[in-house]
GROMACS .gro file of C-alpha atoms in nm:
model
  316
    1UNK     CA    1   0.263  -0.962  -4.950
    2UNK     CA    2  -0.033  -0.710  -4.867
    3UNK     CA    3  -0.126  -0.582  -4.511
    4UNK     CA    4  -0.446  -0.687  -4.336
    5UNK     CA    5  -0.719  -0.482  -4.347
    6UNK     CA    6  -0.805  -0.298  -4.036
    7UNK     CA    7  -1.139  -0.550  -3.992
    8UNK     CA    8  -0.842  -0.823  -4.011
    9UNK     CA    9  -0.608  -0.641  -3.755
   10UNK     CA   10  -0.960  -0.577  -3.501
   11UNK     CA   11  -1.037  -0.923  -3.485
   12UNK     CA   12  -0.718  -1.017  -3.404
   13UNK     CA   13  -0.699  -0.791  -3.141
   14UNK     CA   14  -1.036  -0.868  -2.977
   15UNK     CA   15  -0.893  -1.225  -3.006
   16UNK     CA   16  -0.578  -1.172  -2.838
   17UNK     CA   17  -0.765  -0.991  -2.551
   18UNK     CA   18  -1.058  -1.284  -2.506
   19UNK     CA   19  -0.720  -1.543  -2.513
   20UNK     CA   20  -0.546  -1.371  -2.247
   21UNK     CA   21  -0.848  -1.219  -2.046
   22UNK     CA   22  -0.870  -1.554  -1.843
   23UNK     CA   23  -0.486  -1.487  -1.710
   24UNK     CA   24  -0.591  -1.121  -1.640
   25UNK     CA   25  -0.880  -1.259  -1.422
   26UNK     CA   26  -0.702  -1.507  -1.224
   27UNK     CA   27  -0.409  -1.237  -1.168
   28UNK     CA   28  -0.679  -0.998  -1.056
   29UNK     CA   29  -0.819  -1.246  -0.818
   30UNK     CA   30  -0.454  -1.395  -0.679
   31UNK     CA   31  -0.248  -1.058  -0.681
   32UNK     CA   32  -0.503  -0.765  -0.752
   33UNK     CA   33  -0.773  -0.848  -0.443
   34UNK     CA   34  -0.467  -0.898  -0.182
   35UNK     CA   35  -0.324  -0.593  -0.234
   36UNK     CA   36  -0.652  -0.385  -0.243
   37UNK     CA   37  -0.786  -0.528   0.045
   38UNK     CA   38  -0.408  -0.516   0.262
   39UNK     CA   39  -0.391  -0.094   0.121
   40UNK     CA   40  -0.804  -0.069   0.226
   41UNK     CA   41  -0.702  -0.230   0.596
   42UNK     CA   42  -0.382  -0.043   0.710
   43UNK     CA   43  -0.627   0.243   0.732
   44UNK     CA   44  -0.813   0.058   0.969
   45UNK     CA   45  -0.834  -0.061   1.337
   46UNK     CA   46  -0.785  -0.513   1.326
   47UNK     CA   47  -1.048  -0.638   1.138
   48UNK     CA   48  -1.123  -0.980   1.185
   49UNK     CA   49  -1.077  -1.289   0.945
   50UNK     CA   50  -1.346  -1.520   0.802
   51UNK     CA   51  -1.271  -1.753   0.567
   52UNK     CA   52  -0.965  -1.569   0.434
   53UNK     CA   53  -1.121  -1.273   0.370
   54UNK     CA   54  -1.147  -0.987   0.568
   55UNK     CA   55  -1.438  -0.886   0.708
   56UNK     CA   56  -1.588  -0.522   0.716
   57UNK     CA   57  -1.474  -0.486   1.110
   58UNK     CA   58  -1.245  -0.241   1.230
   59UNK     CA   59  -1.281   0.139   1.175
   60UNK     CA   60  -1.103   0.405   0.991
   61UNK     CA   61  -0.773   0.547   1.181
   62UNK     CA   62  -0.647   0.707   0.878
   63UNK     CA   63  -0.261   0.745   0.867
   64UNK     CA   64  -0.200   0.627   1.271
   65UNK     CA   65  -0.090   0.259   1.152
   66UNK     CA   66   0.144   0.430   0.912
   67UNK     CA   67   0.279   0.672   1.150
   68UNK     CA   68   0.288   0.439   1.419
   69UNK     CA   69   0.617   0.231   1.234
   70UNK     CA   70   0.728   0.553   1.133
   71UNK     CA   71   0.770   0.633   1.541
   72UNK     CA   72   0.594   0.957   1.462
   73UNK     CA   73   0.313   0.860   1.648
   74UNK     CA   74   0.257   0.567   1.940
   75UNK     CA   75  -0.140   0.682   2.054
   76UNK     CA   76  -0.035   1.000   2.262
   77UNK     CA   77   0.291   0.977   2.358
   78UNK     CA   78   0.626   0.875   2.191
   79UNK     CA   79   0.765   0.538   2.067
   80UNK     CA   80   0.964   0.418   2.336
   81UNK     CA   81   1.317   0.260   2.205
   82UNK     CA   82   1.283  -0.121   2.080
   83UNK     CA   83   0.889  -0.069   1.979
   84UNK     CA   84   0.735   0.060   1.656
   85UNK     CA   85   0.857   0.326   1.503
   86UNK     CA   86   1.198   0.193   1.633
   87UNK     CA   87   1.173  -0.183   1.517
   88UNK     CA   88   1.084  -0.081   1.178
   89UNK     CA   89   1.393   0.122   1.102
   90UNK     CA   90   1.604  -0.098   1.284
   91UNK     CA   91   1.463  -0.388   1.037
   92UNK     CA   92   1.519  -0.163   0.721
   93UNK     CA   93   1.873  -0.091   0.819
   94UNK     CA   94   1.928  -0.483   0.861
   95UNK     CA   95   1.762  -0.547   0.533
   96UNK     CA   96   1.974  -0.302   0.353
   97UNK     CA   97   2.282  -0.425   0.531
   98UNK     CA   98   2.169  -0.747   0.387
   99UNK     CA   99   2.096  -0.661   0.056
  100UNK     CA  100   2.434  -0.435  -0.022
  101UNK     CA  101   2.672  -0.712   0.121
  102UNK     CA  102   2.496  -1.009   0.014
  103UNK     CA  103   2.445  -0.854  -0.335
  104UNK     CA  104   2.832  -0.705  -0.371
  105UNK     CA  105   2.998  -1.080  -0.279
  106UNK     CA  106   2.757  -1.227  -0.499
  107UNK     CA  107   2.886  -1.001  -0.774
  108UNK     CA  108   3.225  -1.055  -0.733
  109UNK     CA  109   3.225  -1.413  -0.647
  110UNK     CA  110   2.969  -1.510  -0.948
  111UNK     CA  111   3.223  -1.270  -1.152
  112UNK     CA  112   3.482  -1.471  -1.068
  113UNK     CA  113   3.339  -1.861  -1.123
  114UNK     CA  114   3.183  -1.770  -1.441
  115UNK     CA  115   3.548  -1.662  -1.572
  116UNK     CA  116   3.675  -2.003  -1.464
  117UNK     CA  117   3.374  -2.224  -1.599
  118UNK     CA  118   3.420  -2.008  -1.924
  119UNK     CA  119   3.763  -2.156  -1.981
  120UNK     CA  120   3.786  -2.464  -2.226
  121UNK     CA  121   3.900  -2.749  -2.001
  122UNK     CA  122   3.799  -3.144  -1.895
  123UNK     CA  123   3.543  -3.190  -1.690
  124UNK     CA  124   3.370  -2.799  -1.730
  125UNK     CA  125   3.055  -2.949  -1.800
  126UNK     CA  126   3.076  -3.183  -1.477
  127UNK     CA  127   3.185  -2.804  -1.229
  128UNK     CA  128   2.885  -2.605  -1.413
  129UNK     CA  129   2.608  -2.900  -1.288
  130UNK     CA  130   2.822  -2.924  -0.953
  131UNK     CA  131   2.784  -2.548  -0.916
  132UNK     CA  132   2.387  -2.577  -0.900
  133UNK     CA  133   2.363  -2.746  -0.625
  134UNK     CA  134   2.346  -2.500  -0.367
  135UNK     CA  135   2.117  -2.319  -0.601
  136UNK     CA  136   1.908  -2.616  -0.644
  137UNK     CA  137   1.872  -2.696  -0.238
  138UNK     CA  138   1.542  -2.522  -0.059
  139UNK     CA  139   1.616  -2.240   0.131
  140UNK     CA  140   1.498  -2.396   0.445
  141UNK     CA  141   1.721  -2.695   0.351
  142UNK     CA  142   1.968  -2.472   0.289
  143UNK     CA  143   1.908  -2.280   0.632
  144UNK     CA  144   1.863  -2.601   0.880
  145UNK     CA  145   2.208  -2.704   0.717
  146UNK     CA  146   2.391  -2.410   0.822
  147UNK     CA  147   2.236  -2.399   1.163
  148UNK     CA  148   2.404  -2.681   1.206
  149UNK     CA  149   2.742  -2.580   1.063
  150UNK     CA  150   2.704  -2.282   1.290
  151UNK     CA  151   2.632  -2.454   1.611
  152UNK     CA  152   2.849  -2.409   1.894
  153UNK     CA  153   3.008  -2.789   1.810
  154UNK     CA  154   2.921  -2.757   1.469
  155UNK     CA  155   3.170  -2.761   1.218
  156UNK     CA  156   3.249  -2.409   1.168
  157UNK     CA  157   3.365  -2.355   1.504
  158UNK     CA  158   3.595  -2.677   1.487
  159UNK     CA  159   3.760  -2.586   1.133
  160UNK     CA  160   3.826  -2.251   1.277
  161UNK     CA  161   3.963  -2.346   1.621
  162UNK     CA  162   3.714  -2.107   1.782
  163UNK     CA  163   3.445  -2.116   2.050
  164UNK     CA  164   3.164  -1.812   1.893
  165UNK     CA  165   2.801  -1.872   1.972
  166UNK     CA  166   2.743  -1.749   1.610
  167UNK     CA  167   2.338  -1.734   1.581
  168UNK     CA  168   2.350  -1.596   1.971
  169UNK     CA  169   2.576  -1.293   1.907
  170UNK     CA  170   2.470  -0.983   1.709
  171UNK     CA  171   2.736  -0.932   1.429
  172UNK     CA  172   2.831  -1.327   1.419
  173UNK     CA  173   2.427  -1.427   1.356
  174UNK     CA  174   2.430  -1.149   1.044
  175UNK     CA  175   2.793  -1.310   0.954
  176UNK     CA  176   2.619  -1.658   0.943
  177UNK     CA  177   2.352  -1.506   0.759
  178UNK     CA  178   2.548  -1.342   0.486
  179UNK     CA  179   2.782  -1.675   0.441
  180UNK     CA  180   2.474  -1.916   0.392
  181UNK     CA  181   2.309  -1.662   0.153
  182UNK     CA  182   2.594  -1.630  -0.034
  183UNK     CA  183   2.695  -1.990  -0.069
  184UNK     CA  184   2.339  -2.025  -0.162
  185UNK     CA  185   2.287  -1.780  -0.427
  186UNK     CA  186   2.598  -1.689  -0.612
  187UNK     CA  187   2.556  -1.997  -0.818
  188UNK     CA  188   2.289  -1.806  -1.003
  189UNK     CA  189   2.442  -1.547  -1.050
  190UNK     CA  190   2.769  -1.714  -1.222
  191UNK     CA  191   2.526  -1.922  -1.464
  192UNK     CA  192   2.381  -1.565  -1.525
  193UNK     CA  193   2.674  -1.397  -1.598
  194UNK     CA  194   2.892  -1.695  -1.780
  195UNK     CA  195   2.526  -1.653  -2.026
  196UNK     CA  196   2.678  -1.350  -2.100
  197UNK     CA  197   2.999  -1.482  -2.166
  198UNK     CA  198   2.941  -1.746  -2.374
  199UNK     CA  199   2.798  -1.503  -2.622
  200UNK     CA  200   3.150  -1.326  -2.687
  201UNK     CA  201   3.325  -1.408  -3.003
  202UNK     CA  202   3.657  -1.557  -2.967
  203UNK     CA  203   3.768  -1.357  -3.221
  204UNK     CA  204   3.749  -1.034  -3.008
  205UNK     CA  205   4.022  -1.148  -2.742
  206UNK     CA  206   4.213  -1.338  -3.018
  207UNK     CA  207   4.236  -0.934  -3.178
  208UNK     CA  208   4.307  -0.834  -2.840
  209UNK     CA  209   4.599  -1.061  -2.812
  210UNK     CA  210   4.779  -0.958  -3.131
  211UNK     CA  211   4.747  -0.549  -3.075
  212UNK     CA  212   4.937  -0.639  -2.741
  213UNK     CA  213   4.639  -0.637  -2.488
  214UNK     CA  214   4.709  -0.867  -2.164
  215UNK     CA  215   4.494  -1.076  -2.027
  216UNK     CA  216   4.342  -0.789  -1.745
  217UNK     CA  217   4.293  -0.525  -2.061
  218UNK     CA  218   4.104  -0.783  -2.251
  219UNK     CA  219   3.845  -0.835  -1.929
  220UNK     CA  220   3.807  -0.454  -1.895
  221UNK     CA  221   3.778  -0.345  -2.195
  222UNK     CA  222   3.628  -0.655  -2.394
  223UNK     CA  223   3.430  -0.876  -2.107
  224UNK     CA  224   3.255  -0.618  -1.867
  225UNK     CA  225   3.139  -0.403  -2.123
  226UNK     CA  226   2.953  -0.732  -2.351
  227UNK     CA  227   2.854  -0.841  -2.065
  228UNK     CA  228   2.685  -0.555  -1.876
  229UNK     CA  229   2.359  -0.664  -1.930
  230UNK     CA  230   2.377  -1.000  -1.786
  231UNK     CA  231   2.514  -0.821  -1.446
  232UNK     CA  232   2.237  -0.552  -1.451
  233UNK     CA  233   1.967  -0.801  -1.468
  234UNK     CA  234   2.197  -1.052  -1.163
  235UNK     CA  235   2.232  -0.724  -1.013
  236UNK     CA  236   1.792  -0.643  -0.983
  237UNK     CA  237   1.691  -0.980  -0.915
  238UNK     CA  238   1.925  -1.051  -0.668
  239UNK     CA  239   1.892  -0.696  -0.497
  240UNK     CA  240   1.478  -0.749  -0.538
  241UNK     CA  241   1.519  -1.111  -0.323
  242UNK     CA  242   1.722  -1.007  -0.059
  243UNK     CA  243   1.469  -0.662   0.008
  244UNK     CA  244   1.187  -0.970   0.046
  245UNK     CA  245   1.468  -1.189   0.218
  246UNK     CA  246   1.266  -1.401   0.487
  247UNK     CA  247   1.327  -1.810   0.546
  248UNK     CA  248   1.698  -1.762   0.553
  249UNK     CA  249   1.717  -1.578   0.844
  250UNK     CA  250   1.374  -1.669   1.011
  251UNK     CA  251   1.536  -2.042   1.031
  252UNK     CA  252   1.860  -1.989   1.104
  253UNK     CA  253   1.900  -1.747   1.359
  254UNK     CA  254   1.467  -1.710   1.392
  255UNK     CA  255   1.520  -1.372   1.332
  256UNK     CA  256   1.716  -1.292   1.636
  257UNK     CA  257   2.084  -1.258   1.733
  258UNK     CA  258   2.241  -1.019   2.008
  259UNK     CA  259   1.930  -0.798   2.097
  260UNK     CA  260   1.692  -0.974   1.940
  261UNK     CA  261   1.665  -0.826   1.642
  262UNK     CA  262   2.004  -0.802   1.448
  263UNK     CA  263   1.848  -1.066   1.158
  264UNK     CA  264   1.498  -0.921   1.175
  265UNK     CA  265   1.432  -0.828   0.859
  266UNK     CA  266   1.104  -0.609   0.694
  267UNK     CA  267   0.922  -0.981   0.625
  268UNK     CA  268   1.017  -1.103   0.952
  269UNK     CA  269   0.855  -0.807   1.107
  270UNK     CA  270   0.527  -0.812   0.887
  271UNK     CA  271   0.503  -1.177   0.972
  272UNK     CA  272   0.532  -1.117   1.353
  273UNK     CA  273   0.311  -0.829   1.340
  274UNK     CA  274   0.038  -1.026   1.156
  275UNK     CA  275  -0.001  -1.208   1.470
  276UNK     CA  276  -0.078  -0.920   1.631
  277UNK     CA  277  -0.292  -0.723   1.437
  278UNK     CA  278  -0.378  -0.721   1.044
  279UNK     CA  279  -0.411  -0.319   1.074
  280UNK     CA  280  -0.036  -0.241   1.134
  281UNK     CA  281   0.059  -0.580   0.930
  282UNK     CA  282  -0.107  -0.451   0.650
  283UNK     CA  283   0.031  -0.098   0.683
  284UNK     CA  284   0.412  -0.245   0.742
  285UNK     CA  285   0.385  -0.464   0.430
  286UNK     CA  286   0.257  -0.160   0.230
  287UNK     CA  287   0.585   0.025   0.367
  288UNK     CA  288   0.776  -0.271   0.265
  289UNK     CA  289   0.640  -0.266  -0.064
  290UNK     CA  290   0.710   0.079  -0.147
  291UNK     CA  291   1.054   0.069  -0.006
  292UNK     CA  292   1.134  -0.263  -0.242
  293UNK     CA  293   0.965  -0.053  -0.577
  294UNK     CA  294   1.112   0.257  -0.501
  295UNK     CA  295   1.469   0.032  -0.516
  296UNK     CA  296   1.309  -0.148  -0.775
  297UNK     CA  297   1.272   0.195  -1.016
  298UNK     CA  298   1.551   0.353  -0.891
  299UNK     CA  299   1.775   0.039  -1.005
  300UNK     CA  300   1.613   0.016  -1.367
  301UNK     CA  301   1.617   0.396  -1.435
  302UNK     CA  302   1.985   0.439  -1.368
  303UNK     CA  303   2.079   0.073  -1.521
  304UNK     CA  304   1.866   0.191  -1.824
  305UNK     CA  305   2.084   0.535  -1.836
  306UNK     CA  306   2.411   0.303  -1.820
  307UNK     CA  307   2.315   0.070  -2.064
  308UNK     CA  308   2.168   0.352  -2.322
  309UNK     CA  309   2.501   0.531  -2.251
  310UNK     CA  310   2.729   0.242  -2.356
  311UNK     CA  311   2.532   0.163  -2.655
  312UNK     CA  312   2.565   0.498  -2.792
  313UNK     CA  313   2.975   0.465  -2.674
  314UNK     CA  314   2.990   0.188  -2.897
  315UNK     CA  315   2.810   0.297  -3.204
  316UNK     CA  316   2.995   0.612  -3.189
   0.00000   0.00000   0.00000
């Protein structure tokens, strides 16, 4: 069968590009325009808003938004403590807090329910639907629920035989936080990893088994390394939503807890600041943003290095 000519392989191209140049336009107009115009106004003073768009008021300030939630700057004095410069680290400590214990009991959890919906018994196909449920509920659903769970009468409090005002008090609010996330999420990431399962010969652990391997050897040396992938990928989307985490903790504890701020997260902050000014909203959210890609890059270069490294472990 003979290659197309180049005239053949041009018009295909130009083809491909006209097909796919509406998409490009309406991403342009729904992502591209937001994110120009947030960048252009967290150099300036508050514009104002018309028809959701911003006007041209406001002037330059250059970097003062920026250094403002960095506490570098607060107009010609310092930032004192619980303002600015303060609430913004305080929010990206709670959102990595979030994000590393959230994400680890995910992991392990998901780990372990895709190992027991992998086995071969009655009614597995019955616990993998049952499992999606919490998956499948809306996050404010999901939220208003455990509010309730968490009340001071609610049912935690009565299984446990205590009294804690748990979305009141600084530690228990993140606890209740953490719990509903996790019961939330880790559904997805046990259908993620059992994926990855599913794809293992039989034939690998049924080798395993006659050299002598026990059950443990077989899951370190066969299961974690086939399935690597399937956690790297659980691993970036799940550390990627909880950077951006924002209805969870906005309903349950309204972002609150203790001081007033052990649940406020980088989104909760934007959103609060938007009602006070576009100008330092704008320049918070682009903060946010580059905090979540440089995670974002950081995660895929060194999961790329792992996975590249274990390929070439097994072809050697």
């Amino acid at each position: 069968m003979s290659k197309p000519s180049d005239t053949t392989a041009q018009s295909r191209s130009r083809l491909g590009a006209l097909l796919v140049s509406p998409a490009l336009v309406l991403l342009a107009a729904v992502i591209g325009y937001p994110i120009v115009a947030a960048l252009v106004t967290s150099f300036r003073t508050d514009p104002t808003l018309r028809d959701g768009f911003f006007t041209t008021g406001g002037e330059f300030a250059g970097f003062s938004n920026y250094l403002h939630w960095l506490g570098q700057q607060c107009g010609d004095t310092s930032c004192p403590p619980g303002t600015l410069g303060d609430q913004f680290w305080t929010s990206v400590l709670v959102t990595l807090f979030f994000t590393v214990v959230t994400v680890s009991l995910e992991v392990l959890l998901g780990l372990l329910m895709a190992i027991v919906m992998n086995q071969a018994f009655a009614g597995r196909g019955l616990l993998r639907a049952v499992v999606l449920v919490p998956w499948a509920i809306p996050t404010a659903v999901t939220a208003k629920l455990w509010f309730f769970m968490f009340a001071y009468d609610g049912i935690v409090n009565r299984a446990l035989g205590t009294h804690i005002l748990w979305t009141d008090d600084a530690w228990s609010a993140r606890v209740a936080v953490i719990v509903s996330d996790v019961w939330k999420t880790t559904p997805f990431v046990a259908l993620l990893l059992l994926a990855g399962m599913s794809g293992i010969p039989g034939a690998l652990y049924e080798a395993a088994r006659i050299d002598g391997a026990s059950t443990f050897q077989s899951f370190l040396q066969i299961t974690l390394p086939l399935i690597r992938s399937a956690l790297l990928v659980a691993i970036v989307f799940r550390v990627l939503d909880v950077l951006r985490i924002y209805d969870l903790p906005a309903i349950l504890t309204h972002g609150g807890g203790g001081d007033g701020h052990a649940t406020t997260t980088l989104s909760i902050l934007t959103v609060r600041q938007i009602q006070q000014g576009y100008g330092g909203a704008s320049a918070l959210s682009t903060l946010t943003f580059v905090l979540i890609f440089g995670v974002a890059l950081a995660l895929v270069r060194v999961f790329r290095v792992n996975l590249v490294q274990s390929e070439q472990h097994g072809m050697s």
